[in-house]
XYZ file of C-alpha atoms in Angstrom:
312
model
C 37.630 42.434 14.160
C 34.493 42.059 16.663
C 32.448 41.200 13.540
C 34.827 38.247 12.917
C 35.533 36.541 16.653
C 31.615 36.752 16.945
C 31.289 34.848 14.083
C 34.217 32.209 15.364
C 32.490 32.191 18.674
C 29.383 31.113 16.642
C 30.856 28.444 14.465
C 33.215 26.611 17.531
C 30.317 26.725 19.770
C 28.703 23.374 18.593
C 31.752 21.578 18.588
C 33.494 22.547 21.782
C 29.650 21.828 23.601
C 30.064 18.261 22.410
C 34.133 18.046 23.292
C 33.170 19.480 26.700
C 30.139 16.948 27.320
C 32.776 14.053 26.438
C 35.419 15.264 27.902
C 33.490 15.857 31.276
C 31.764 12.141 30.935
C 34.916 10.730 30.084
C 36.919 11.982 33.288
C 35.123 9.971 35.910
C 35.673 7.159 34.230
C 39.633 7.608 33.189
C 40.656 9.316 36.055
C 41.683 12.219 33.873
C 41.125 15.994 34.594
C 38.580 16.777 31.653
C 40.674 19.907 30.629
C 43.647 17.137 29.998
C 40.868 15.766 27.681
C 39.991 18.850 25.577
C 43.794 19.147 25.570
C 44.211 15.705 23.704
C 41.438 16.338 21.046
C 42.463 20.052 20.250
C 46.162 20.461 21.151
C 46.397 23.310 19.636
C 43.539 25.346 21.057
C 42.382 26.598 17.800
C 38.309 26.333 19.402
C 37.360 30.213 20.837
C 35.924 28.062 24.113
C 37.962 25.576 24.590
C 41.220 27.798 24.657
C 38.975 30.400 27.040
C 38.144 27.204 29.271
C 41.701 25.761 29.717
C 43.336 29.420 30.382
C 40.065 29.830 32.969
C 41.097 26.312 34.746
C 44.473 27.328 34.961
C 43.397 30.377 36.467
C 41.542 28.246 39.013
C 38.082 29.350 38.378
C 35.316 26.725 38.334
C 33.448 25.043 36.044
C 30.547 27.495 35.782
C 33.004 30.182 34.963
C 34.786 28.098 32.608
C 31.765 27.073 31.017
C 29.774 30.713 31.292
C 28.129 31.452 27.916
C 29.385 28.132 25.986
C 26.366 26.235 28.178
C 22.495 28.009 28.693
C 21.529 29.857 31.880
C 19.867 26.998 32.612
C 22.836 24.359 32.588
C 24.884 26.559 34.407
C 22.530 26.827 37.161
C 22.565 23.363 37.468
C 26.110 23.618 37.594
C 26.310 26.122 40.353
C 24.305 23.957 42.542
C 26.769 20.816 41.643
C 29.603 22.483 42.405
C 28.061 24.401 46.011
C 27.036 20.449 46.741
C 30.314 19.072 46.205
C 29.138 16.779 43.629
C 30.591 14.442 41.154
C 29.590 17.329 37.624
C 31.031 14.188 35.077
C 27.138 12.502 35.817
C 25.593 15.489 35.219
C 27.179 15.935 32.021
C 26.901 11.957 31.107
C 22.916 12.342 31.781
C 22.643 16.037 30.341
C 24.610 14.543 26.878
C 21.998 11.675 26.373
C 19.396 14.146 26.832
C 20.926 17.400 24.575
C 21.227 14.871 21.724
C 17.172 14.043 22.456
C 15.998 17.521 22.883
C 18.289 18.787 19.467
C 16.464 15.756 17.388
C 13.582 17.459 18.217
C 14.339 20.970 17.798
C 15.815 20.110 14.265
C 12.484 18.197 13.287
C 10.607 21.212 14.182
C 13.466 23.496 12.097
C 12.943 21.352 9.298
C 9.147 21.342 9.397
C 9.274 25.500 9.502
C 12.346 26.325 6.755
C 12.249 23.688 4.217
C 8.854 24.685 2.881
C 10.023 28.351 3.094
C 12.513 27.750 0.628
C 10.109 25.605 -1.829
C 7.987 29.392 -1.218
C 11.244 31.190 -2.507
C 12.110 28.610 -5.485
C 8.299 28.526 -6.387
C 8.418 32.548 -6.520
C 11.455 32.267 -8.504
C 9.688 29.660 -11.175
C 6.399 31.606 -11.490
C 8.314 34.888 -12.123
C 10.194 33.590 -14.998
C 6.867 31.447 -16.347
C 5.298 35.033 -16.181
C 7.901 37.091 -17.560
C 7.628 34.787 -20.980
C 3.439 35.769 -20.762
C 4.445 38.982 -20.595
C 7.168 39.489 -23.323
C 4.202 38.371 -26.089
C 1.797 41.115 -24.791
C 1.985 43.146 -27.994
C 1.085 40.174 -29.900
C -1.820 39.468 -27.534
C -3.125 42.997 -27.809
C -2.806 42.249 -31.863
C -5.426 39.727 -31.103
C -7.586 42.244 -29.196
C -6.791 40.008 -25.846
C -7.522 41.859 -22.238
C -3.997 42.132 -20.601
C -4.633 44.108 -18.100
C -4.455 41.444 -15.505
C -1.986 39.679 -16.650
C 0.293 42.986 -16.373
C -1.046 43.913 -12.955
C -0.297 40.855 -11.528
C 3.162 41.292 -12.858
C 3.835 44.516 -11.721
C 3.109 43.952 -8.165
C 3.914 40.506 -8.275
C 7.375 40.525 -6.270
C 5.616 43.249 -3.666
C 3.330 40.341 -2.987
C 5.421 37.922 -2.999
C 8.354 39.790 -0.513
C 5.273 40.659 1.647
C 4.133 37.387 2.395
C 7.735 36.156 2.981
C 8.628 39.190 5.600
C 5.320 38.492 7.498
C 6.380 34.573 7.494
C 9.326 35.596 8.688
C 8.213 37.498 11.452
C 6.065 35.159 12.827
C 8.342 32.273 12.851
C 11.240 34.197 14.277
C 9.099 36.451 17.205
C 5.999 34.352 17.401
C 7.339 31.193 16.293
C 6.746 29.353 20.109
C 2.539 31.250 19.911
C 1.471 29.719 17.346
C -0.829 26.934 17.994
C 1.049 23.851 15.629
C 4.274 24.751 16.923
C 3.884 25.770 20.052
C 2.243 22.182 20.623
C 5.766 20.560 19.736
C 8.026 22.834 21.552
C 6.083 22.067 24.416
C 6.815 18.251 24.373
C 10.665 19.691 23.860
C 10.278 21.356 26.547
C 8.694 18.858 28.292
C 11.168 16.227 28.072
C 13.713 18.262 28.508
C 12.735 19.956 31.629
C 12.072 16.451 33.085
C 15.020 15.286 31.855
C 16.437 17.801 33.861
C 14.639 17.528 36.770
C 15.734 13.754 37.038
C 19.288 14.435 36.449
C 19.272 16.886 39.398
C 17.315 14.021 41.675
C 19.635 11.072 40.930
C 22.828 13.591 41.397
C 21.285 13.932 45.342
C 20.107 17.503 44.571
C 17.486 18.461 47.265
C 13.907 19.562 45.832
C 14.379 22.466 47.185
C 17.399 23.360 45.309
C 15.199 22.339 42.171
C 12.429 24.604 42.683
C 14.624 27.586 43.704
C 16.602 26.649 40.246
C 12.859 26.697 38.189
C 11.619 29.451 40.429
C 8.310 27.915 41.830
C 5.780 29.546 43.558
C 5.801 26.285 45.647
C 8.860 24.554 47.286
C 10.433 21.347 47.189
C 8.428 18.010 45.476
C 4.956 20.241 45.904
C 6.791 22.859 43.543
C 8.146 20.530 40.763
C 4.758 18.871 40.897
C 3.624 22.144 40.012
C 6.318 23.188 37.344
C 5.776 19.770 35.380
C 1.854 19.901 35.718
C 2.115 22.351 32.279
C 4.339 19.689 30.414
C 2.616 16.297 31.440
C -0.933 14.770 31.100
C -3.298 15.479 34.379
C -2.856 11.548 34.825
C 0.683 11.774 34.984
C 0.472 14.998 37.504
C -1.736 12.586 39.470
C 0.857 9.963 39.756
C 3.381 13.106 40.664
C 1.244 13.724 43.719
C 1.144 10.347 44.792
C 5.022 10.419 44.487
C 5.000 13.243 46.753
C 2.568 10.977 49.295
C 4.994 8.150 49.330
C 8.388 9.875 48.912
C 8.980 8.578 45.156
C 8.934 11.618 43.480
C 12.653 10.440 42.358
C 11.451 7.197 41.035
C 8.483 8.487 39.129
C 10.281 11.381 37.885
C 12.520 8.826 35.676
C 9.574 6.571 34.640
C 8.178 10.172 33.211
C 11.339 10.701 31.431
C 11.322 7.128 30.174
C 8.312 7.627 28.923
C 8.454 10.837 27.376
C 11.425 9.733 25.898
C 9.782 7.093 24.159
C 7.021 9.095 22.720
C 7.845 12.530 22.095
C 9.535 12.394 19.090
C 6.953 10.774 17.640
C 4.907 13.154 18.891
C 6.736 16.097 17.504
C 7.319 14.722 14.011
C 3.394 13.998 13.939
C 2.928 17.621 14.170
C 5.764 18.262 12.169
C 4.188 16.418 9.300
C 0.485 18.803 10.013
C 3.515 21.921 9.923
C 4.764 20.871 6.457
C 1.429 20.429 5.025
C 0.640 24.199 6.295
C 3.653 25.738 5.438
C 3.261 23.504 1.673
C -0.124 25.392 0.618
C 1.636 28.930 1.590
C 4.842 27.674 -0.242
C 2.559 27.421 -3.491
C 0.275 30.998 -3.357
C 3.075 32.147 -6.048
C 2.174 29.470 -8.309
C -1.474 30.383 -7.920
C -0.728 33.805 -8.762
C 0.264 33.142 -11.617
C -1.580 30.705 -12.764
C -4.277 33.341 -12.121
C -2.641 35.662 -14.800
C -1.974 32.700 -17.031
C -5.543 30.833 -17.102
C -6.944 34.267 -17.570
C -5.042 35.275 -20.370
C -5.492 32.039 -22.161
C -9.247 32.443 -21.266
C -9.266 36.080 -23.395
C -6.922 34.229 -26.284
C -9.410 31.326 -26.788
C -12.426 33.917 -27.117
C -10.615 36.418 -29.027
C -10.091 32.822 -31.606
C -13.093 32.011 -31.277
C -14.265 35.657 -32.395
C -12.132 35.249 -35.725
C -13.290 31.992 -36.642
């Protein structure tokens, strides 16, 4: 039974995240209680997290409670510091929706770069297996001929141990190194970028005080000298430049949207630029199964034409 409400946690997830975001963004401007929202779109309650927020609210927790574990750390935070601040959380979400639909284009560009070439890898494997199964079935005909099969046959025995080997160390380093390695790591950093910005300027425009920020990002600085600092490893030195001079003149508000303007402008095409350099990388590992056994192939074709030859 634990097996099964993880996995129902897992599918609703998605959808009560965007009936929440709505829901929240939609209340300032109806005048409704959002939970009188989710109410109207699921009646019934049949979504794992949006019956666990409404019997939460009518417990009369708050928000972050409510919310705990549908939302990251991160967004909860955020939350937190709404709430302790008394302000209005239905911006918050408004800005925070805009930006999650931003930041998942991304991620799902980056996705697509990784695990659509993976399975070209496994259909390829799948296609040179069969193509050198056939080789193999006429071996005793080839030996008839006096034709050298011993590669052929070697490459057929350990051809799947190859084959899974490459796959699991693929694997592995896209699932535990996935965000080290130097292609990919350069476009989850303009995610994270953007969306750390993002966030950043949500929290500014909501009247959060910069010290609240850097406490929430855990600076080694405080206040506009420590988000100066955070953003420094997301943004150009120019643009850290223009951060400092923000700090100088009290516009670190102001020039923490134009940054967000801007990297929202350019960072998916940055991201699907190195997407593109991804694909091609992934593409030439996709096709060492075909090479294998074209190896096999070419070779044994090699030994046929010479044993021909020989007769003629």
């Amino acid at each position: 039974m634990q097996i099964i409400e993880q996995i129902k946690k897992f599918i609703d997830k998605k959808s009560a995240q965007e009936i929440v975001i709505n829901a929240e963004s939609l209340s300032s401007d109806t005048g409704l209680p959002p939970v009188d929202i989710i109410k109207m779109i699921d009646p019934e309650l049949k979504n794992y997290w949006l019956k666990r927020a409404v019997k939460l609210y009518k417990q009369g927790k708050p928000k972050t409670v409510m919310y705990k574990g549908l939302f990251d750390d991160m967004f909860i935070r955020i939350l937190k510091i709404g709430e302790d601040k008394k302000i209005e959380l239905s911006n918050i979400f408004a800005t925070y929706q805009h930006t999650r639909e931003k930041v998942n284009k991304g991620l799902g560009k980056i996705k697509g770069a990784i695990y659509e070439p993976m399975f070209s890898y496994i259909a390829v494997s799948l296609i040179g297996y069969v193509a050198l199964k056939q080789f193999v079935k006429n071996t005793a005909l080839f030996k008839q001929m006096h034709v050298d099969t011993s590669l052929l046959l070697t490459i057929y025995h350990i051809y799947w141990y190859v084959i899974l080997t490459v796959l699991v160390i693929l694997v592995v380093l896209l699932t535990k190194f996935q965000r080290k390695l130097p292609l990919i790591k350069k476009a989850y950093k303009e995610v994270d970028g953007y969306n750390y910005i993002s966030l950043i300027h949500i929290l500014l425009e909501n009247g959060i005080p910069s010290t609240d920020i850097t406490a929430l990002l855990k600076t080694k600085k405080q206040g506009a000298e420590g988000i100066v600092e955070f953003l420094s490893q997301y943004v150009k030195k120019y643009e850290v430049a223009v951060l400092k001079y923000g700090i100088e003149t009290h516009q670190y508000e102001k020039i923490t949207k134009t940054l967000m303007q801007r990297k929202e402008d350019t960072f998916l095409e940055i991201i699907e630029g190195v997407s593109a350099g991804v694909k091609q990388v992934m593409f030439i590992i996709s096709i060492i199964p075909l090479g294998f056994v074209l190896v096999g192939v070419f070779y044994t074709l090699f030994q046929i034409m010479n044993a021909i030859s020989s007769m003629a």
